[in-house]
mmCIF file of C-alpha atoms in Angstrom:
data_model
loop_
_atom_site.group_PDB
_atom_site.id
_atom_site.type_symbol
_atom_site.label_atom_id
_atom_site.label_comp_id
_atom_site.label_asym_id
_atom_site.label_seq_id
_atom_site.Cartn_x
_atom_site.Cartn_y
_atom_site.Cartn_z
ATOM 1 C CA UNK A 177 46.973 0.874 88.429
ATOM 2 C CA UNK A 178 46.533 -2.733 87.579
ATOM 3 C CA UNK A 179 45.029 -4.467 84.486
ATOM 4 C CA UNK A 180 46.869 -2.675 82.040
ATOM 5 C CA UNK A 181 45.877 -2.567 78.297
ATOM 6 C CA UNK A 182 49.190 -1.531 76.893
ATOM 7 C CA UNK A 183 48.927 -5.229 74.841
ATOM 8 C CA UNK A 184 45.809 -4.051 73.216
ATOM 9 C CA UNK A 185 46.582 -0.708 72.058
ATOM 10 C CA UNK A 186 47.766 -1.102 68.922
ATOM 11 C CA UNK A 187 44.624 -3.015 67.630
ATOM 12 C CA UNK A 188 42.782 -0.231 69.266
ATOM 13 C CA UNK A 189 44.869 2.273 67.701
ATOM 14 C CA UNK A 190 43.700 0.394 64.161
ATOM 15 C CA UNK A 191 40.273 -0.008 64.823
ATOM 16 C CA UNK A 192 40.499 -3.777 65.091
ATOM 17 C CA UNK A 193 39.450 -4.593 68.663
ATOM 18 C CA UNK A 194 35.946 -6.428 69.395
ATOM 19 C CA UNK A 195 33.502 -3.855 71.040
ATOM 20 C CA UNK A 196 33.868 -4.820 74.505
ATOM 21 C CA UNK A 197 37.680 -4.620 74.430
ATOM 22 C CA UNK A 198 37.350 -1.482 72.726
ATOM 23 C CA UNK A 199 35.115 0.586 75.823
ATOM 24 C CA UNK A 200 37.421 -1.201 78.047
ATOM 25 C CA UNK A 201 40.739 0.185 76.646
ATOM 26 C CA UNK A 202 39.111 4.042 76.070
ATOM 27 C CA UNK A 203 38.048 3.478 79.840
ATOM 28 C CA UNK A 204 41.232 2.555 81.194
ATOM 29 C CA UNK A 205 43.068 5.080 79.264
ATOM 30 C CA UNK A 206 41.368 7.886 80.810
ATOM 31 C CA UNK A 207 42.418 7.258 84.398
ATOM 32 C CA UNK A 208 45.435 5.728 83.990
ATOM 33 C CA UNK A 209 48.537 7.796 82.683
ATOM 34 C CA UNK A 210 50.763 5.086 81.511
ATOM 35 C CA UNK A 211 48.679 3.611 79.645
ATOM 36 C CA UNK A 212 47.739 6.839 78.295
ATOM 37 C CA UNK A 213 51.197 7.947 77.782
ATOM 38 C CA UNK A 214 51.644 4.731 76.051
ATOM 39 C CA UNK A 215 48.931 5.165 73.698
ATOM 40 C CA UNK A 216 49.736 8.387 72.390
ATOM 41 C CA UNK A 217 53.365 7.242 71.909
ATOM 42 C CA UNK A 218 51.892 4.641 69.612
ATOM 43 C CA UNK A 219 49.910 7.330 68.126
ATOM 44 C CA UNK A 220 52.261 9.013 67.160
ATOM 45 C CA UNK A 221 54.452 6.339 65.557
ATOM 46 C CA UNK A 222 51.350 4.883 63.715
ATOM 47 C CA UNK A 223 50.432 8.432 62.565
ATOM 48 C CA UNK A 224 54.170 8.708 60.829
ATOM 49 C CA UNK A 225 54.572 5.152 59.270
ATOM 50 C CA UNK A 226 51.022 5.939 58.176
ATOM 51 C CA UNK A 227 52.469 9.453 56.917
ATOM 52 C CA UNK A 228 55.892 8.038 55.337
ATOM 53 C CA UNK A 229 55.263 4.544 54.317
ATOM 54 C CA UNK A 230 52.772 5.039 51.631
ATOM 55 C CA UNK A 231 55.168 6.915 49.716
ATOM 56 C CA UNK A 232 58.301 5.369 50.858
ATOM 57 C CA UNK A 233 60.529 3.687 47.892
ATOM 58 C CA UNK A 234 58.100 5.510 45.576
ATOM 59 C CA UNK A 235 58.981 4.260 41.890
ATOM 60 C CA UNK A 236 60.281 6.648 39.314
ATOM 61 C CA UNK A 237 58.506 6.811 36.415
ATOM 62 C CA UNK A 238 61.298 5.037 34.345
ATOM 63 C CA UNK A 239 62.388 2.518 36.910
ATOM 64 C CA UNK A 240 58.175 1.255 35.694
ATOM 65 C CA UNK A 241 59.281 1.177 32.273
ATOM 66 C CA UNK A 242 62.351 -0.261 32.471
ATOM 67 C CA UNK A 243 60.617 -2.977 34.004
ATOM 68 C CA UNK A 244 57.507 -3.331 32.034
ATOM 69 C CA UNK A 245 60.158 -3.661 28.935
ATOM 70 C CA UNK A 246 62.011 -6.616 30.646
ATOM 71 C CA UNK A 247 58.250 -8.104 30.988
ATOM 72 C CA UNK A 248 57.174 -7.340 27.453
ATOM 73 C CA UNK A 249 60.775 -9.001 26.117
ATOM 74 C CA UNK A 250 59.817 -12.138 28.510
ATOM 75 C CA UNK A 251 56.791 -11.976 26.229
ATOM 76 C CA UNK A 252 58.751 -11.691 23.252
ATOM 77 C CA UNK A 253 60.733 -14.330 23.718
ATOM 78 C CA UNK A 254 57.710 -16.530 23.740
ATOM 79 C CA UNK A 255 56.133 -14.655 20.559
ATOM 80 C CA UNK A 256 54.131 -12.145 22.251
ATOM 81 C CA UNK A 257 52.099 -11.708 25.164
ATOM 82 C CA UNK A 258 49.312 -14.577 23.817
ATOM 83 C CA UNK A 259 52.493 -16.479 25.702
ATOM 84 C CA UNK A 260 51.160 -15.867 29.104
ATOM 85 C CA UNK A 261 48.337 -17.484 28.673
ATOM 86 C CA UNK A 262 50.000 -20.482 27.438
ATOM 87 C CA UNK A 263 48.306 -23.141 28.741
ATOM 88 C CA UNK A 264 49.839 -25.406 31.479
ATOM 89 C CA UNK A 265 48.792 -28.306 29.748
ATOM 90 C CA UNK A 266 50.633 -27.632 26.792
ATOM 91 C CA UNK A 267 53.803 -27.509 29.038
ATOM 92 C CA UNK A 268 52.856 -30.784 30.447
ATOM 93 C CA UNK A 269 52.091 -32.382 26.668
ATOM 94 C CA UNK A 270 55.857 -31.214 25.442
ATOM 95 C CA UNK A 271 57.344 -32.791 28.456
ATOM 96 C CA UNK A 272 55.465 -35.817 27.482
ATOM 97 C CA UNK A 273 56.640 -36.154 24.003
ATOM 98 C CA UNK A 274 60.197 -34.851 24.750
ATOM 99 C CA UNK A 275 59.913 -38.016 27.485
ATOM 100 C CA UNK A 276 58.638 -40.550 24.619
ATOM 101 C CA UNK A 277 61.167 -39.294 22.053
ATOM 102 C CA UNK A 278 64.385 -38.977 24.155
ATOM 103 C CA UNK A 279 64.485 -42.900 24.328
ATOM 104 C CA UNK A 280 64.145 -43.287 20.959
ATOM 105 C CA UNK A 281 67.049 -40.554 20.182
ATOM 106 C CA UNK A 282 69.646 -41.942 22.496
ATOM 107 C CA UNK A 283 68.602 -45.773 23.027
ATOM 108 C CA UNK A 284 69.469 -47.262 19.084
ATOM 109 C CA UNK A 285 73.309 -46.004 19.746
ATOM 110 C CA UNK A 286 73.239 -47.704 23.214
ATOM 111 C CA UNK A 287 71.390 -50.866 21.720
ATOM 112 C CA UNK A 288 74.059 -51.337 19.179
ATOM 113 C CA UNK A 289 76.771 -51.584 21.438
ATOM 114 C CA UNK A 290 75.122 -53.842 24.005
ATOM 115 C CA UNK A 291 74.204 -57.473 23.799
ATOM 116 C CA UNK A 292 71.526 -58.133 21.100
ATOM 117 C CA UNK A 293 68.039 -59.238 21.887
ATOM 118 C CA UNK A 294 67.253 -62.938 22.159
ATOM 119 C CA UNK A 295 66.333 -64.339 19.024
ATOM 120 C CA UNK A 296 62.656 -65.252 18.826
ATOM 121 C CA UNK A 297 61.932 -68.972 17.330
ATOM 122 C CA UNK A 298 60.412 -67.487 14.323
ATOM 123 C CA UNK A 299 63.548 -65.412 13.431
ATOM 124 C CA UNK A 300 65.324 -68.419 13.597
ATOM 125 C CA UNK A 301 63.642 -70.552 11.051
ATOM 126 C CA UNK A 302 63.489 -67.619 8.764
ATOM 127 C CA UNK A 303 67.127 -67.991 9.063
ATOM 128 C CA UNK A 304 67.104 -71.584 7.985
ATOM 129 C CA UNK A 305 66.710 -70.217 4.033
ATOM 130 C CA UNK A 306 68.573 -67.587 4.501
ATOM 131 C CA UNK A 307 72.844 -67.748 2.898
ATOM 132 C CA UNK A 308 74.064 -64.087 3.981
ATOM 133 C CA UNK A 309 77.810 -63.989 4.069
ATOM 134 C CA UNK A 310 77.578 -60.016 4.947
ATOM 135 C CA UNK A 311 76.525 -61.015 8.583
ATOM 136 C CA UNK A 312 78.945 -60.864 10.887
ATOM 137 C CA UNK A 313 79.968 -64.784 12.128
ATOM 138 C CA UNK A 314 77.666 -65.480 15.158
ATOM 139 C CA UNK A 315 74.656 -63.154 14.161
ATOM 140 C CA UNK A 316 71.874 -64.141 12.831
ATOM 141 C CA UNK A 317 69.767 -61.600 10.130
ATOM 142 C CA UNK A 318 66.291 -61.650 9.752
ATOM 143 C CA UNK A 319 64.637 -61.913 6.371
ATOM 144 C CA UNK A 320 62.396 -58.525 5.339
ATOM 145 C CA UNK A 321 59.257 -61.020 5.293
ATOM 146 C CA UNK A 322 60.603 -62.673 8.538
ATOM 147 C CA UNK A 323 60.736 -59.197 10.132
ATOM 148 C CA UNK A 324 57.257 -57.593 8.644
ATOM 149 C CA UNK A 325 55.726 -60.695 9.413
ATOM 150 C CA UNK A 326 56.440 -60.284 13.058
ATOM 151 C CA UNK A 327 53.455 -60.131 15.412
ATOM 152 C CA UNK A 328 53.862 -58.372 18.975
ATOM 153 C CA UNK A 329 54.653 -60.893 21.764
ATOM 154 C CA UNK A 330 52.702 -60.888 24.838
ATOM 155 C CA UNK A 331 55.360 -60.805 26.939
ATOM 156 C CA UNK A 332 56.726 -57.567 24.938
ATOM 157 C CA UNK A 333 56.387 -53.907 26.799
ATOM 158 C CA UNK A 334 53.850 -51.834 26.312
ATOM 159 C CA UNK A 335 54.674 -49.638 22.787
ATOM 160 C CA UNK A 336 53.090 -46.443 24.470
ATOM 161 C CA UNK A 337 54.941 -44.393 27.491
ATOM 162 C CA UNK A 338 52.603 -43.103 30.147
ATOM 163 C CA UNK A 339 52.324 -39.345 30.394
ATOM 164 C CA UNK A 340 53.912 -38.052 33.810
ATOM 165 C CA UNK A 341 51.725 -36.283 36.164
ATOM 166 C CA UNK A 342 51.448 -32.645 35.782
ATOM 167 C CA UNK A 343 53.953 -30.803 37.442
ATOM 168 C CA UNK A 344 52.211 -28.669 40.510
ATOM 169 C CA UNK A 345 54.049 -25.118 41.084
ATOM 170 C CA UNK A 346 54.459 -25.631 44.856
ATOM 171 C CA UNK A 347 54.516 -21.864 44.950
ATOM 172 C CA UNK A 348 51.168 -21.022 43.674
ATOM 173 C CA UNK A 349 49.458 -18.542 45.959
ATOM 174 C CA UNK A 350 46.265 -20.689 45.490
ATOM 175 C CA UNK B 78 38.784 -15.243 52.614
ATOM 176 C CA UNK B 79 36.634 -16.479 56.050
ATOM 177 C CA UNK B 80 33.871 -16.284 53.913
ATOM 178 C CA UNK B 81 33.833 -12.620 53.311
ATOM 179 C CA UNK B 82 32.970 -11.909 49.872
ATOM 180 C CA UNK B 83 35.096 -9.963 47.768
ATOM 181 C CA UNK B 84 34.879 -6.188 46.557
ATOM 182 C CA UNK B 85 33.805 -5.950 43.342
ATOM 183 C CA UNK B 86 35.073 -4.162 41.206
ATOM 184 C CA UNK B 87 33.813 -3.668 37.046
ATOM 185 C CA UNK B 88 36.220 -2.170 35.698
ATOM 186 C CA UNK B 89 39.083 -5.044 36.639
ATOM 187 C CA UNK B 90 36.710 -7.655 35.643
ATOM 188 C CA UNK B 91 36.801 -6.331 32.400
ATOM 189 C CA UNK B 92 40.232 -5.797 32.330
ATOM 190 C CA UNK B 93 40.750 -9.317 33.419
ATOM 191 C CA UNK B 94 38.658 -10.778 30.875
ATOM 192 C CA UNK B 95 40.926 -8.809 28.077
ATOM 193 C CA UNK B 96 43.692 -9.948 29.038
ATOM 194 C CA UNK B 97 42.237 -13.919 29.441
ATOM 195 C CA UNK B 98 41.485 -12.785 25.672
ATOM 196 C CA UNK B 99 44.768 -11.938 24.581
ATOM 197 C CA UNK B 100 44.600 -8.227 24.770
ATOM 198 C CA UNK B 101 48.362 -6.600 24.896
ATOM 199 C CA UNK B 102 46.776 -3.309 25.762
ATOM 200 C CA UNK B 103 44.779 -5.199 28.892
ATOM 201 C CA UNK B 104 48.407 -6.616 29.970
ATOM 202 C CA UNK B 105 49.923 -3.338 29.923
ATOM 203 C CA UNK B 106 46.837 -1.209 31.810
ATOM 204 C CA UNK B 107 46.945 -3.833 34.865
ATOM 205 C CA UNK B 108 50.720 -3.215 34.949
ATOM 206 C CA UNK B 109 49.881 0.322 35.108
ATOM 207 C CA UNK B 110 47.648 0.067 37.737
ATOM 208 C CA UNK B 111 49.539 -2.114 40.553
ATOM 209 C CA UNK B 112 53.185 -1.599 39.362
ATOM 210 C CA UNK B 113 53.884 1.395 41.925
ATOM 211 C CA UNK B 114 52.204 -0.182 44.522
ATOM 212 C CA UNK B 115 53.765 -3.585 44.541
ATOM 213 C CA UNK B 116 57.212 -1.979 43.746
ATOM 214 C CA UNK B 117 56.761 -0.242 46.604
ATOM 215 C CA UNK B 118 56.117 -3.175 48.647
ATOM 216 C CA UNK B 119 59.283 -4.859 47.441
ATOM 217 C CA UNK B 120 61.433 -2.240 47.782
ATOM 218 C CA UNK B 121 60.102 -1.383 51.484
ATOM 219 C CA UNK B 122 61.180 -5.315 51.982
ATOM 220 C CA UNK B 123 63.771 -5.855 50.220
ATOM 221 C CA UNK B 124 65.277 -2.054 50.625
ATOM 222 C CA UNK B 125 67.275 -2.312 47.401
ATOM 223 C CA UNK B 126 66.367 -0.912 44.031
ATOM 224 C CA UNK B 127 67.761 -3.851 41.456
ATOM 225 C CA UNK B 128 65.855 -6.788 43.972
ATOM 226 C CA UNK B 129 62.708 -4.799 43.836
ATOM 227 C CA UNK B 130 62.686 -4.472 40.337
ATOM 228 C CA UNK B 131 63.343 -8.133 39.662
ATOM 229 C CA UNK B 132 60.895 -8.753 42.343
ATOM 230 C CA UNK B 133 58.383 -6.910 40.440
ATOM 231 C CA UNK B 134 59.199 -8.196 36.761
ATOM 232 C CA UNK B 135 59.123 -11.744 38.417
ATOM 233 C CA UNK B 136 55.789 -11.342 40.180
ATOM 234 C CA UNK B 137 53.981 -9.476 37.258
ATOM 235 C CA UNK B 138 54.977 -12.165 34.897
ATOM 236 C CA UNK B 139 54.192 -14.892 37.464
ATOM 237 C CA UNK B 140 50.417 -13.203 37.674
ATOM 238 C CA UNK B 141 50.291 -12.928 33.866
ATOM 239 C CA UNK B 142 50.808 -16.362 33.299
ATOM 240 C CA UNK B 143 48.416 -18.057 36.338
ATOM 241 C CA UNK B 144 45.377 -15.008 36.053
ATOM 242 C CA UNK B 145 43.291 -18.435 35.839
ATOM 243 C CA UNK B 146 44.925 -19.295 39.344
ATOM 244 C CA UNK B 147 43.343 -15.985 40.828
ATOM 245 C CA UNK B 148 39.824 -17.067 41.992
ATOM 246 C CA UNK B 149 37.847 -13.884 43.295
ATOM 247 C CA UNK B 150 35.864 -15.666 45.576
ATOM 248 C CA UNK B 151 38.973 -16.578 47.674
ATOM 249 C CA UNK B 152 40.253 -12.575 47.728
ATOM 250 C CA UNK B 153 40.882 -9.034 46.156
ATOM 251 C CA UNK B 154 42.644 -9.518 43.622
ATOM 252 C CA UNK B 155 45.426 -6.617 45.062
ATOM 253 C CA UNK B 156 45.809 -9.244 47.894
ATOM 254 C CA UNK B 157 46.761 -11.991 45.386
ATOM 255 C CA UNK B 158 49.259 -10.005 43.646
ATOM 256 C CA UNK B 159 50.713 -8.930 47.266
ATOM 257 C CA UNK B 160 50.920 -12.332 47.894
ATOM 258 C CA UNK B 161 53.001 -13.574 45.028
ATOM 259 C CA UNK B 162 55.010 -9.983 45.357
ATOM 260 C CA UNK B 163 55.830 -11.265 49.215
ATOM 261 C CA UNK B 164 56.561 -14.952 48.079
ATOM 262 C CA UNK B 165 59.038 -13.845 45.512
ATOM 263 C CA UNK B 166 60.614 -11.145 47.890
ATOM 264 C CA UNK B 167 61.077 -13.918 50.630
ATOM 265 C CA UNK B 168 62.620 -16.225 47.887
ATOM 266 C CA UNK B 169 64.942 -13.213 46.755
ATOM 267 C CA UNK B 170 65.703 -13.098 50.483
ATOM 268 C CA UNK B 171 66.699 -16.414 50.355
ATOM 269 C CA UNK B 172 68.461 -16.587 47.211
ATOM 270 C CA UNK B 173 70.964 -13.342 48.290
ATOM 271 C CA UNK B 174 70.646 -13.477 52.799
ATOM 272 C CA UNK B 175 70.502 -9.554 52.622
ATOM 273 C CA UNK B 176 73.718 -8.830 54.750
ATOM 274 C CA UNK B 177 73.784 -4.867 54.346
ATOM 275 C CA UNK B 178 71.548 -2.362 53.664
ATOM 276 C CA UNK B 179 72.539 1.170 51.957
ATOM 277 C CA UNK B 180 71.344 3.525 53.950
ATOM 278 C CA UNK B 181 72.297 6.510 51.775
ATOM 279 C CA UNK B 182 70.146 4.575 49.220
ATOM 280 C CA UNK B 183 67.371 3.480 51.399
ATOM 281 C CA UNK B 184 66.816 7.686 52.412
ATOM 282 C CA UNK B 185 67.754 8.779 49.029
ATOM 283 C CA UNK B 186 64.956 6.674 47.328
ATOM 284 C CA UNK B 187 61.301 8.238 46.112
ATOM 285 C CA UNK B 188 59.678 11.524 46.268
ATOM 286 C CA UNK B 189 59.886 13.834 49.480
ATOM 287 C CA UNK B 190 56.702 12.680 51.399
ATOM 288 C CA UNK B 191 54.002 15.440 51.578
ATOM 289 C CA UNK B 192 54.313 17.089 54.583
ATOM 290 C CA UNK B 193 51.769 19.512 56.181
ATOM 291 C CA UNK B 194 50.941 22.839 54.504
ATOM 292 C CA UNK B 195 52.187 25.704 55.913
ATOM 293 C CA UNK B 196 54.739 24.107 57.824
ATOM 294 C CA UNK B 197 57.263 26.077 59.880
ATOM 295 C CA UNK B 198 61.427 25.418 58.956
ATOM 296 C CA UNK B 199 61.562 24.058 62.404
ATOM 297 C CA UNK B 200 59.046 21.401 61.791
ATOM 298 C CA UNK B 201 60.522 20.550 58.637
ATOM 299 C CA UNK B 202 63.672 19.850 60.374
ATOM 300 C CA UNK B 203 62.065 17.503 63.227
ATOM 301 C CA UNK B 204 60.001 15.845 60.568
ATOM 302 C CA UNK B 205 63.532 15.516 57.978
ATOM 303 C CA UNK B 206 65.014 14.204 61.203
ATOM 304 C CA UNK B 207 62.694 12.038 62.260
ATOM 305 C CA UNK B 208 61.939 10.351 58.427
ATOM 306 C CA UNK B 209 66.257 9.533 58.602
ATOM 307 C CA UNK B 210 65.502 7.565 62.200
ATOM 308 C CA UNK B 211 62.581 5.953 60.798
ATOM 309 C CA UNK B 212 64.880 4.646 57.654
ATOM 310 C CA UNK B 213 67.526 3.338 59.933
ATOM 311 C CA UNK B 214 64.516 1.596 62.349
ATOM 312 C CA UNK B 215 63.167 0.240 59.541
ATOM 313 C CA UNK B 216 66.274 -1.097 58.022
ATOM 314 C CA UNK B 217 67.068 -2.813 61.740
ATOM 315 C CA UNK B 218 63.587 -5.008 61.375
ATOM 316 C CA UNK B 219 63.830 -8.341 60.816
ATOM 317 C CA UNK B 220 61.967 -9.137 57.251
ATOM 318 C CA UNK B 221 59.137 -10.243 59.322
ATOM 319 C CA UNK B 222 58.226 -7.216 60.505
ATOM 320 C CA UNK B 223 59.270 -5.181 57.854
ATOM 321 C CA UNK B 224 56.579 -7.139 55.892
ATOM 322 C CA UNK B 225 53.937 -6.589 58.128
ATOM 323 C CA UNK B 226 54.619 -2.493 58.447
ATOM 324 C CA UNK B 227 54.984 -2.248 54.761
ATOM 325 C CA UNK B 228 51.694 -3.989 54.087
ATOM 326 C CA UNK B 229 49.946 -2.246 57.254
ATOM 327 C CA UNK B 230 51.352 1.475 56.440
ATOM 328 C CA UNK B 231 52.575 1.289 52.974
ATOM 329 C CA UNK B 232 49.365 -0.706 51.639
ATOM 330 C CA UNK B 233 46.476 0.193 54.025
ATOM 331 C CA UNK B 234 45.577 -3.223 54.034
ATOM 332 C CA UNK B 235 43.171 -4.469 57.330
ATOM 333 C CA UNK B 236 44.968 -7.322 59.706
ATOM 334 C CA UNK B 237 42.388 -9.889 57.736
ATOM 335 C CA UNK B 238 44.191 -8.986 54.148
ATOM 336 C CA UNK B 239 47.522 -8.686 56.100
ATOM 337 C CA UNK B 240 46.866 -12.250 57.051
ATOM 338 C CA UNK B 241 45.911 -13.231 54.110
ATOM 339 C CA UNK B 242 48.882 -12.064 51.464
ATOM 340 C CA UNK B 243 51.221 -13.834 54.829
ATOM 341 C CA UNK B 244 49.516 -16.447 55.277
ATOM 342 C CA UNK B 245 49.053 -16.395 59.159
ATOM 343 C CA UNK B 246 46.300 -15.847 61.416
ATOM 344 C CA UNK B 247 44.844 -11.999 62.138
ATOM 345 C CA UNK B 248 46.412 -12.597 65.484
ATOM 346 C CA UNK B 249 49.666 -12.811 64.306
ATOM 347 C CA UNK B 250 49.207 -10.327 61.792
ATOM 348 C CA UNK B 251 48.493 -7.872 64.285
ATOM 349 C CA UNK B 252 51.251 -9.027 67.031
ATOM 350 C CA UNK B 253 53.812 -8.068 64.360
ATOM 351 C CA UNK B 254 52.445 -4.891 64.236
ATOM 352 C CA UNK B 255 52.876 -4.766 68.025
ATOM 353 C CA UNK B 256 56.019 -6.127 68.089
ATOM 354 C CA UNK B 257 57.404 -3.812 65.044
ATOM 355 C CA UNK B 258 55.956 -0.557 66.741
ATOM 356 C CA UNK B 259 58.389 -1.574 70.056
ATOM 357 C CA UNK B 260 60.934 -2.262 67.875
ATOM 358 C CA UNK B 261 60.546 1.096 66.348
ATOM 359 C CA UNK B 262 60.227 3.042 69.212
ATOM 360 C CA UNK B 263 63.228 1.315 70.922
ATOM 361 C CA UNK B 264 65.310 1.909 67.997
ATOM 362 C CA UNK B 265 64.234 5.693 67.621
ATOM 363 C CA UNK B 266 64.918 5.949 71.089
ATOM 364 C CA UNK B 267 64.220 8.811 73.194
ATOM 365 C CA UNK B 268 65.313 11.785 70.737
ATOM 366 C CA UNK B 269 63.282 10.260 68.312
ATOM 367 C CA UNK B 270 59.865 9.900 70.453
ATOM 368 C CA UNK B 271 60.488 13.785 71.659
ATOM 369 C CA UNK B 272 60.627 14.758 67.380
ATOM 370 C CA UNK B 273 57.247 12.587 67.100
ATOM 371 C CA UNK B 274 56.029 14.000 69.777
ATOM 372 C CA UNK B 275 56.820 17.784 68.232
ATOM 373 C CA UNK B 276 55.219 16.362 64.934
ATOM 374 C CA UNK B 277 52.191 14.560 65.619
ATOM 375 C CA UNK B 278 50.921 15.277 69.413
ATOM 376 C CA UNK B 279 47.857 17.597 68.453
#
């Protein structure tokens, strides 16, 4: 018998074929018996998994627990479960700071072993009054007033460190 | 959601609301009521006990931390938590490429399915024989599959929802449901169509 509907059974079988496909499969399953044979083949698989699955790898009772403790200590380790709903932006503000302070932590050390800044014309003629035989030959010290007297140059950076973009989770669901 | 408007449901609005709030008691009653579920659906994947218990721990603590992620208009909120539960079993898959399966574990696992009352010793052999096929069959899916079967059967969840937690047409959805049923068949071969048969043909 031609035209077949072997393809279609299983959405049939579920309930999920449009009407039209639906009167044609029941049709063609009544006068044809390999499509009928194949149908209650299907049948009877579907009616097993639908038998067995629901209650296949079934949880034990403590298997739950064990697993709800490992959550709760998650929790814990954050000081309790108000931890969950940590909000992302506080994530996102101690990045920021962590970003702002880690030059500060690690850059003097670096500083003092490379090259010192350029002098700027002021510091030098604070210098001109100045008799310190502690400096090393070479370097030139800054008076107190020199230094507190020191305005911002234009061409300076920026003081403040932009806040990186929030991180997005990739593998949010939504 | 294809613009199909989500079942409501009271009683988890209220329990979402608690735990938005801060309630440890609200934390602990969701985890009561989808633990089993999506444990099952991990271990049905996955087919290991430690995996699907990491699985679980890492997808309830995932949804505790992001319930202002879960919009209802967009889906049940079941389907969301299938959804992360199938992300992080894929990533698991990933992270340990599966190469064996215990079988004595994979039979041994859960409480004997119900069978039907009054049933004869004989059909309680053909339906003990044919549950042991079935685990091997299932084993032999490709993750796919076994996905799609363990949402469809284990789940109840429609081709839409299926297609949904996947993220893949209803089409596709329900060609893997095709495609695992041939699969199955093929692997429980004739013996194990003539014990279905014997089981289910009434």
């Amino acid at each position: 018998m031609n035209g077949h509907v072997t393809r279609w059974l299983t959405a049939y079988l579920h309930g999920e074929l449009p009407p039209h496909l639906r009167e044609r499969v029941s049709r063609h399953v009544r006068e044809c018996d390999e499509c009928y044979a194949a149908l209650r083949r299907e049948r009877e698989l579907a009616r097993e998994l639908g038998d067995s699955m629901p209650v296949f790898g079934a949880p034990r009772n403590e298997q739950l627990a064990r697993v709800l403790s490992g959550i709760l200590a998650e929790a814990g380790n954050h000081q309790g479960m108000a931890a969950f709903r940590m909000p992302r932006a506080g994530v996102v503000l101690l990045l920021s700071l962590l970003l702002v302070l880690l030059p500060a932590l690690v850059m003097p050390r670096a500083a003092a072993v490379s090259a010192p800044d350029q002098p700027a014309p002021y510091m030098i003629a604070a210098t001109a009054t100045q008799s310190s035989t502690d400096a090393p030959t070479g370097f030139v010290v800054a008076s107190p007033t020199a230094i507190a007297a020191r305005q911002p140059l234009p061409t300076e950076p920026p003081a403040v460190n932009p806040s990186p973009a929030p991180v997005v989770d990739e593998t949010l669901p939504y | 959601m294809d613009g199909t408007t989500a079942k409501v449901d009271p009683a988890l609005d209220e329990l979402l609301a608690a735990c938005k709030a801060g309630d440890q008691a609200a934390y602990a009653a969701l985890y009561e009521r989808y633990a089993a579920g999506l444990y099952r659906l991990a271990y049905s994947i996955l087919l290991d006990v430690q995996d699907a218990e990491d699985v679980l721990q890492e997808a309830f603590i995932y949804a505790f931390r992001n319930l202002d992620h879960f919009d209802p208009a967009r889906g049940e909120f079941r389907t969301w938590l299938y959804t992360i539960t199938v992300s992080r079993c894929r990533n698991m898959r990933r992270r340990k490429l599966l190469p064996t399966v215990d079988l004595s574990n994979l039979l041994a696992l859960g409480q004997e399915p119900p069978g039907p009352h009054r049933e004869t010793p004989e059909a309680a052999l053909a339906r003990s024989q044919v549950r042991d096929a079935l685990g091997r069959a299932l084993a032999a899916l490709s993750p796919r599959l076994r996905e799609a079967v363990a949402l469809r059967y284990g789940q109840g969840l429609t081709f839409r929802e299926m297609a949904e937690v996947l993220d893949c047409p209803p089409k596709t959805a329900e060609s893997r449901i095709r495609l695992a049923h041939e699969a199955l068949s093929r692997a429980l071969g004739p013996s194990g169509a003539g014990l279905l048969e014997e089981l289910w043909s009434f």
